[in-house]
Amino acid sequence: MRSYWFGDVVDGGCIPFEGNTEARVRRLHSLRTTMDDFVPLDWEAAVSCGMCRDRSDYLSFLREVCFVSAELEIREQYAGKDVELLQMVRTLDEMDELINRLSERVTEWHQVRNPTFSRKYRRTPAHVLVKNIARSNKGALGRVAVHIEEFSAARTELAKEVSNRANRVLPNTSALIGGLVAARLMSHAGGLLPLSRMPASAIQVLGARTALFAHLRTHSPSPKHGIIFQHRRVHNAPREVRGKVARALAGKLAIAARLDYFRGVPVPEFLEKAQARIDLLGGSEEE
């Protein structure tokens, strides 16, 4: 017997599959075969099942099944709990980039009006700088600076929402490195599933693409860390042992990502042991 999406072919005859298009699609996805017993589909088999009248009719049915199959797969992908978080964190990163660029632009614009401003510019934080420009300038420059402030406030609110959502989507990963960093880690991986499949060595250098390509192209020293550098135990560690601390943290994050994907809830016993190990290593390296 050979099974197809429209029915089962048996001894030259055919037993039709009863069901609507979605049922046929589910049947199609459930079928399994190997190259040892694979037999190319002949549209005449579908005719013998009574599903269609001729080849043109068969292609019309097949087209409908393919469209419904694609629609169902898209629905499943967008139903993932990490899908919206991915869009949120990517929006946040683009907002950061835009705010930085606009802040530089209005600062240079302000400097044209005030040539003696250059020394203060080098010592003043960007958000304070924009605030001062908004207060001290009228017209277009002042309005643009005000809009940057408003945009920055929206960015701050989004960052809070990203962190809160990450605590729900990646409870174990977030518990180890914080919600915002966990979300960025997942974003660079391409989603929760890809992150859960990554080895610790790949997680360790996520976000260090430029340094990694430079290493491959020019044989410069390989990067020891990427996004996880933002963890206090990594960036506070002495330079000569920072890679060792990053490796230990990446190993725990690889396990945490798998727990987040397959369980989706915090695992206190794992978190307690993992945090103790990271703190012990980081503390010993800092002493």
mmCIF file of C-alpha atoms in Angstrom:
data_model
loop_
_atom_site.group_PDB
_atom_site.id
_atom_site.type_symbol
_atom_site.label_atom_id
_atom_site.label_comp_id
_atom_site.label_asym_id
_atom_site.label_seq_id
_atom_site.Cartn_x
_atom_site.Cartn_y
_atom_site.Cartn_z
ATOM 1 C CA MET A 1 0.000 0.000 0.000
ATOM 2 C CA ARG A 2 1.232 3.471 -0.898
ATOM 3 C CA SER A 3 -0.264 6.433 0.902
ATOM 4 C CA TYR A 4 -0.711 9.868 -0.651
ATOM 5 C CA TRP A 5 -2.504 13.008 0.441
ATOM 6 C CA PHE A 6 -5.620 12.054 -1.535
ATOM 7 C CA GLY A 7 -5.840 8.364 -0.522
ATOM 8 C CA ASP A 8 -4.175 4.935 -0.354
ATOM 9 C CA VAL A 9 -3.211 3.047 -3.499
ATOM 10 C CA VAL A 10 -3.628 -0.718 -3.041
ATOM 11 C CA ASP A 11 -3.116 -3.414 -5.723
ATOM 12 C CA GLY A 12 -3.944 -1.121 -8.591
ATOM 13 C CA GLY A 13 -7.000 0.288 -6.829
ATOM 14 C CA CYS A 14 -7.385 3.307 -4.594
ATOM 15 C CA ILE A 15 -9.107 4.015 -1.286
ATOM 16 C CA PRO A 16 -9.954 7.742 -1.219
ATOM 17 C CA PHE A 17 -9.269 9.859 1.841
ATOM 18 C CA GLU A 18 -12.407 11.495 3.196
ATOM 19 C CA GLY A 19 -11.953 15.013 4.531
ATOM 20 C CA ASN A 20 -11.715 18.678 3.628
ATOM 21 C CA THR A 21 -8.608 20.455 2.366
ATOM 22 C CA GLU A 22 -7.179 21.134 5.833
ATOM 23 C CA ALA A 23 -7.618 17.464 6.744
ATOM 24 C CA ARG A 24 -5.741 16.501 3.591
ATOM 25 C CA VAL A 25 -2.948 18.896 4.487
ATOM 26 C CA ARG A 26 -2.632 17.367 7.968
ATOM 27 C CA ARG A 27 -2.551 13.924 6.363
ATOM 28 C CA LEU A 28 0.147 15.123 3.961
ATOM 29 C CA HIS A 29 2.298 16.357 6.847
ATOM 30 C CA SER A 30 1.860 13.076 8.707
ATOM 31 C CA LEU A 31 3.026 10.867 5.826
ATOM 32 C CA ARG A 32 6.515 9.398 6.116
ATOM 33 C CA THR A 33 8.455 7.536 3.459
ATOM 34 C CA THR A 34 12.006 6.539 2.592
ATOM 35 C CA MET A 35 13.832 6.391 -0.716
ATOM 36 C CA ASP A 36 13.716 2.579 -0.530
ATOM 37 C CA ASP A 37 9.936 2.472 -0.899
ATOM 38 C CA PHE A 38 9.387 5.811 -2.646
ATOM 39 C CA VAL A 39 7.280 5.666 -5.805
ATOM 40 C CA PRO A 40 6.762 8.904 -7.806
ATOM 41 C CA LEU A 41 3.157 10.078 -7.741
ATOM 42 C CA ASP A 42 1.103 9.555 -10.890
ATOM 43 C CA TRP A 43 -1.858 11.938 -11.218
ATOM 44 C CA GLU A 44 -3.852 9.066 -12.731
ATOM 45 C CA ALA A 45 -3.830 7.443 -9.278
ATOM 46 C CA ALA A 46 -5.787 10.445 -7.994
ATOM 47 C CA VAL A 47 -8.261 9.976 -10.842
ATOM 48 C CA SER A 48 -8.721 6.325 -9.875
ATOM 49 C CA CYS A 49 -9.548 7.490 -6.349
ATOM 50 C CA GLY A 50 -12.324 9.650 -7.744
ATOM 51 C CA MET A 51 -10.759 12.839 -6.418
ATOM 52 C CA CYS A 52 -10.491 14.501 -9.814
ATOM 53 C CA ARG A 53 -11.528 14.034 -13.437
ATOM 54 C CA ASP A 54 -8.250 14.740 -15.271
ATOM 55 C CA ARG A 55 -4.745 16.160 -14.884
ATOM 56 C CA SER A 56 -5.921 19.768 -14.968
ATOM 57 C CA ASP A 57 -8.444 19.042 -12.234
ATOM 58 C CA TYR A 58 -5.737 17.291 -10.180
ATOM 59 C CA LEU A 59 -3.367 20.274 -10.456
ATOM 60 C CA SER A 60 -6.153 22.573 -9.294
ATOM 61 C CA PHE A 61 -6.711 20.429 -6.168
ATOM 62 C CA LEU A 62 -2.957 20.201 -5.565
ATOM 63 C CA ARG A 63 -2.607 23.979 -5.821
ATOM 64 C CA GLU A 64 -5.321 24.427 -3.189
ATOM 65 C CA VAL A 65 -3.627 21.937 -0.854
ATOM 66 C CA CYS A 66 -0.261 23.700 -1.252
ATOM 67 C CA PHE A 67 -1.760 27.108 -0.462
ATOM 68 C CA VAL A 68 -3.549 25.819 2.646
ATOM 69 C CA SER A 69 -0.387 24.001 3.757
ATOM 70 C CA ALA A 70 1.653 27.194 3.471
ATOM 71 C CA GLU A 71 -1.005 29.175 5.355
ATOM 72 C CA LEU A 72 -1.060 26.665 8.228
ATOM 73 C CA GLU A 73 2.723 26.692 8.522
ATOM 74 C CA ILE A 74 2.764 30.502 8.618
ATOM 75 C CA ARG A 75 0.096 30.465 11.339
ATOM 76 C CA GLU A 76 2.153 28.036 13.405
ATOM 77 C CA GLN A 77 5.256 30.182 13.085
ATOM 78 C CA TYR A 78 3.455 33.373 14.111
ATOM 79 C CA ALA A 79 1.796 31.575 17.017
ATOM 80 C CA GLY A 80 5.185 30.993 18.653
ATOM 81 C CA LYS A 81 5.611 32.701 22.009
ATOM 82 C CA ASP A 82 8.913 34.236 20.904
ATOM 83 C CA VAL A 83 7.676 35.806 17.649
ATOM 84 C CA GLU A 84 6.431 39.093 19.088
ATOM 85 C CA LEU A 85 9.428 39.350 21.414
ATOM 86 C CA LEU A 86 11.717 39.097 18.400
ATOM 87 C CA GLN A 87 9.966 42.035 16.744
ATOM 88 C CA MET A 88 10.037 44.029 19.968
ATOM 89 C CA VAL A 89 13.770 43.639 20.590
ATOM 90 C CA ARG A 90 14.649 44.291 16.943
ATOM 91 C CA THR A 91 12.547 47.460 17.050
ATOM 92 C CA LEU A 92 14.347 48.444 20.250
ATOM 93 C CA ASP A 93 17.759 47.992 18.624
ATOM 94 C CA GLU A 94 16.730 50.093 15.619
ATOM 95 C CA MET A 95 15.389 52.782 17.933
ATOM 96 C CA ASP A 96 18.748 52.851 19.737
ATOM 97 C CA GLU A 97 20.568 53.277 16.457
ATOM 98 C CA LEU A 98 18.207 56.004 15.281
ATOM 99 C CA ILE A 99 18.368 57.910 18.574
ATOM 100 C CA ASN A 100 22.183 57.828 18.516
ATOM 101 C CA ARG A 101 22.332 59.083 14.942
ATOM 102 C CA LEU A 102 19.812 61.865 15.495
ATOM 103 C CA SER A 103 21.541 62.905 18.724
ATOM 104 C CA GLU A 104 24.839 63.248 16.872
ATOM 105 C CA ARG A 105 23.156 65.179 14.080
ATOM 106 C CA VAL A 106 21.429 67.767 16.313
ATOM 107 C CA THR A 107 24.649 68.132 18.323
ATOM 108 C CA GLU A 108 26.603 68.991 15.168
ATOM 109 C CA TRP A 109 23.769 71.314 14.132
ATOM 110 C CA HIS A 110 23.892 73.028 17.529
ATOM 111 C CA GLN A 111 27.673 73.297 17.267
ATOM 112 C CA VAL A 112 27.337 75.227 14.011
ATOM 113 C CA ARG A 113 25.295 77.802 15.912
ATOM 114 C CA ASN A 114 27.672 77.715 18.906
ATOM 115 C CA PRO A 115 31.276 77.045 17.779
ATOM 116 C CA THR A 116 32.579 77.123 21.385
ATOM 117 C CA PHE A 117 30.360 74.158 22.270
ATOM 118 C CA SER A 118 32.858 71.453 21.184
ATOM 119 C CA ARG A 119 34.584 70.953 24.554
ATOM 120 C CA LYS A 120 31.329 70.501 26.433
ATOM 121 C CA TYR A 121 30.135 68.087 23.762
ATOM 122 C CA ARG A 122 32.919 65.611 24.502
ATOM 123 C CA ARG A 123 32.170 65.457 28.226
ATOM 124 C CA THR A 124 28.351 65.541 28.299
ATOM 125 C CA PRO A 125 26.148 62.393 28.061
ATOM 126 C CA ALA A 126 24.077 62.296 24.886
ATOM 127 C CA HIS A 127 20.660 62.413 26.586
ATOM 128 C CA VAL A 128 21.691 65.418 28.677
ATOM 129 C CA LEU A 129 23.061 67.084 25.584
ATOM 130 C CA VAL A 130 19.804 66.673 23.664
ATOM 131 C CA LYS A 131 17.826 67.941 26.638
ATOM 132 C CA ASN A 132 19.977 71.084 26.841
ATOM 133 C CA ILE A 133 19.654 71.656 23.096
ATOM 134 C CA ALA A 134 15.869 71.341 23.319
ATOM 135 C CA ARG A 135 15.726 73.906 26.117
ATOM 136 C CA SER A 136 18.172 76.420 24.634
ATOM 137 C CA ASN A 137 17.104 76.437 20.985
ATOM 138 C CA LYS A 138 13.960 77.598 19.268
ATOM 139 C CA GLY A 139 12.687 76.818 15.814
ATOM 140 C CA ALA A 140 13.380 73.595 13.928
ATOM 141 C CA LEU A 141 16.456 72.566 15.969
ATOM 142 C CA GLY A 142 14.624 72.830 19.268
ATOM 143 C CA ARG A 143 11.601 70.928 17.937
ATOM 144 C CA VAL A 144 13.780 68.106 16.587
ATOM 145 C CA ALA A 145 15.565 67.821 19.938
ATOM 146 C CA VAL A 146 12.192 67.651 21.719
ATOM 147 C CA HIS A 147 11.069 64.858 19.399
ATOM 148 C CA ILE A 148 14.296 62.957 20.131
ATOM 149 C CA GLU A 149 13.510 63.236 23.843
ATOM 150 C CA GLU A 150 10.007 61.888 23.256
ATOM 151 C CA PHE A 151 11.388 59.084 21.099
ATOM 152 C CA SER A 152 13.884 58.239 23.838
ATOM 153 C CA ALA A 153 11.074 58.049 26.387
ATOM 154 C CA ALA A 154 9.185 55.643 24.103
ATOM 155 C CA ARG A 155 12.370 53.594 23.781
ATOM 156 C CA THR A 156 12.667 53.365 27.579
ATOM 157 C CA GLU A 157 9.106 52.095 27.872
ATOM 158 C CA LEU A 158 9.704 49.537 25.136
ATOM 159 C CA ALA A 159 12.860 48.325 26.887
ATOM 160 C CA LYS A 160 10.814 47.663 30.028
ATOM 161 C CA GLU A 161 8.228 45.716 28.042
ATOM 162 C CA VAL A 162 10.963 43.696 26.302
ATOM 163 C CA SER A 163 12.477 42.778 29.660
ATOM 164 C CA ASN A 164 9.093 41.777 31.112
ATOM 165 C CA ARG A 165 8.184 39.704 28.055
ATOM 166 C CA ALA A 166 11.595 38.011 28.076
ATOM 167 C CA ASN A 167 11.053 36.993 31.696
ATOM 168 C CA ARG A 168 8.000 35.051 30.514
ATOM 169 C CA VAL A 169 9.369 33.676 27.242
ATOM 170 C CA LEU A 170 12.895 32.908 28.496
ATOM 171 C CA PRO A 171 12.471 32.516 32.262
ATOM 172 C CA ASN A 172 15.682 30.571 32.900
ATOM 173 C CA THR A 173 17.887 32.522 30.496
ATOM 174 C CA SER A 174 16.528 35.811 31.843
ATOM 175 C CA ALA A 175 17.182 34.708 35.419
ATOM 176 C CA LEU A 176 20.863 34.216 34.563
ATOM 177 C CA ILE A 177 21.612 37.338 32.485
ATOM 178 C CA GLY A 178 18.554 39.598 32.761
ATOM 179 C CA GLY A 179 15.543 39.934 30.495
ATOM 180 C CA LEU A 180 16.914 42.562 28.118
ATOM 181 C CA VAL A 181 20.195 40.738 27.454
ATOM 182 C CA ALA A 182 18.354 37.411 27.125
ATOM 183 C CA ALA A 183 16.027 38.950 24.519
ATOM 184 C CA ARG A 184 18.963 40.285 22.520
ATOM 185 C CA LEU A 185 20.674 36.907 22.723
ATOM 186 C CA MET A 186 17.555 35.247 21.315
ATOM 187 C CA SER A 187 17.222 37.920 18.618
ATOM 188 C CA HIS A 188 20.765 37.320 17.363
ATOM 189 C CA ALA A 189 20.123 33.568 17.341
ATOM 190 C CA GLY A 190 16.949 34.074 15.266
ATOM 191 C CA GLY A 191 14.454 32.757 17.799
ATOM 192 C CA LEU A 192 14.056 30.536 20.825
ATOM 193 C CA LEU A 193 14.304 27.274 18.865
ATOM 194 C CA PRO A 194 17.571 28.200 17.099
ATOM 195 C CA LEU A 195 18.973 29.425 20.424
ATOM 196 C CA SER A 196 18.057 26.153 22.152
ATOM 197 C CA ARG A 197 19.923 24.213 19.443
ATOM 198 C CA MET A 198 23.110 26.238 19.704
ATOM 199 C CA PRO A 199 26.191 24.851 21.429
ATOM 200 C CA ALA A 200 27.717 26.872 24.232
ATOM 201 C CA SER A 201 30.640 27.902 22.003
ATOM 202 C CA ALA A 202 28.241 29.606 19.557
ATOM 203 C CA ILE A 203 26.258 31.321 22.329
ATOM 204 C CA GLN A 204 29.496 32.635 23.783
ATOM 205 C CA VAL A 205 30.286 34.708 20.671
ATOM 206 C CA LEU A 206 26.742 35.689 19.621
ATOM 207 C CA GLY A 207 26.842 39.369 18.754
ATOM 208 C CA ALA A 208 30.580 39.360 17.954
ATOM 209 C CA ARG A 209 30.107 38.906 14.220
ATOM 210 C CA THR A 210 32.586 41.602 13.157
ATOM 211 C CA ALA A 211 35.355 40.261 15.392
ATOM 212 C CA LEU A 212 34.611 36.678 14.328
ATOM 213 C CA PHE A 213 34.826 37.494 10.610
ATOM 214 C CA ALA A 214 38.006 39.478 11.218
ATOM 215 C CA HIS A 215 39.444 36.398 12.946
ATOM 216 C CA LEU A 216 38.514 34.160 10.007
ATOM 217 C CA ARG A 217 39.732 36.626 7.391
ATOM 218 C CA THR A 218 42.931 38.011 8.947
ATOM 219 C CA HIS A 219 43.695 35.381 11.610
ATOM 220 C CA SER A 220 43.452 37.992 14.340
ATOM 221 C CA PRO A 221 42.702 36.730 17.887
ATOM 222 C CA SER A 222 39.310 35.026 18.082
ATOM 223 C CA PRO A 223 36.556 36.812 20.061
ATOM 224 C CA LYS A 224 36.066 35.523 23.610
ATOM 225 C CA HIS A 225 32.561 36.910 24.112
ATOM 226 C CA GLY A 226 29.717 38.726 22.430
ATOM 227 C CA ILE A 227 26.444 39.859 23.977
ATOM 228 C CA ILE A 228 27.164 38.001 27.221
ATOM 229 C CA PHE A 229 29.892 40.562 27.900
ATOM 230 C CA GLN A 230 27.055 42.630 29.395
ATOM 231 C CA HIS A 231 26.835 40.175 32.317
ATOM 232 C CA ARG A 232 28.584 41.658 35.363
ATOM 233 C CA ARG A 233 30.702 38.553 35.975
ATOM 234 C CA VAL A 234 32.104 38.768 32.449
ATOM 235 C CA HIS A 235 32.790 42.474 32.079
ATOM 236 C CA ASN A 236 34.107 42.761 35.653
ATOM 237 C CA ALA A 237 36.524 39.859 35.228
ATOM 238 C CA PRO A 238 40.227 40.595 34.509
ATOM 239 C CA ARG A 239 40.995 40.570 30.796
ATOM 240 C CA GLU A 240 43.245 37.525 30.975
ATOM 241 C CA VAL A 241 40.494 35.296 32.452
ATOM 242 C CA ARG A 242 37.451 36.921 30.872
ATOM 243 C CA GLY A 243 37.222 34.229 28.216
ATOM 244 C CA LYS A 244 37.101 31.499 30.870
ATOM 245 C CA VAL A 245 34.258 33.237 32.690
ATOM 246 C CA ALA A 246 32.389 33.785 29.407
ATOM 247 C CA ARG A 247 32.762 30.091 28.553
ATOM 248 C CA ALA A 248 31.295 29.034 31.885
ATOM 249 C CA LEU A 249 28.345 31.425 31.518
ATOM 250 C CA ALA A 250 27.702 30.321 27.926
ATOM 251 C CA GLY A 251 27.575 26.700 29.049
ATOM 252 C CA LYS A 252 24.853 27.482 31.574
ATOM 253 C CA LEU A 253 22.964 29.601 29.037
ATOM 254 C CA ALA A 254 22.934 26.717 26.555
ATOM 255 C CA ILE A 255 21.172 24.570 29.153
ATOM 256 C CA ALA A 256 18.854 27.425 30.163
ATOM 257 C CA ALA A 257 17.759 27.961 26.537
ATOM 258 C CA ARG A 258 16.842 24.286 26.206
ATOM 259 C CA LEU A 259 14.836 24.419 29.410
ATOM 260 C CA ASP A 260 13.040 27.543 28.163
ATOM 261 C CA TYR A 261 12.112 25.884 24.889
ATOM 262 C CA PHE A 262 11.102 22.447 26.131
ATOM 263 C CA ARG A 263 9.668 23.363 29.554
ATOM 264 C CA GLY A 264 8.919 27.066 29.392
ATOM 265 C CA VAL A 265 8.970 27.550 33.162
ATOM 266 C CA PRO A 266 11.711 28.441 35.651
ATOM 267 C CA VAL A 267 13.673 25.479 37.001
ATOM 268 C CA PRO A 268 14.786 26.611 40.487
ATOM 269 C CA GLU A 269 17.203 23.732 41.137
ATOM 270 C CA PHE A 270 19.059 24.432 37.886
ATOM 271 C CA LEU A 271 19.107 28.205 38.412
ATOM 272 C CA GLU A 272 20.415 27.864 41.955
ATOM 273 C CA LYS A 273 23.309 25.622 40.936
ATOM 274 C CA ALA A 274 24.076 27.600 37.783
ATOM 275 C CA GLN A 275 24.104 30.947 39.567
ATOM 276 C CA ALA A 276 26.258 29.530 42.359
ATOM 277 C CA ARG A 277 28.755 28.213 39.813
ATOM 278 C CA ILE A 278 28.896 31.500 37.898
ATOM 279 C CA ASP A 279 29.220 33.555 41.089
ATOM 280 C CA LEU A 280 31.921 31.256 42.435
ATOM 281 C CA LEU A 281 33.949 31.421 39.237
ATOM 282 C CA GLY A 282 33.444 35.139 38.779
ATOM 283 C CA GLY A 283 34.185 35.844 42.419
ATOM 284 C CA SER A 284 37.329 33.743 42.436
ATOM 285 C CA GLU A 285 38.558 35.424 39.276
ATOM 286 C CA GLU A 286 37.918 38.880 40.677
ATOM 287 C CA GLU A 287 39.892 38.255 43.855
#
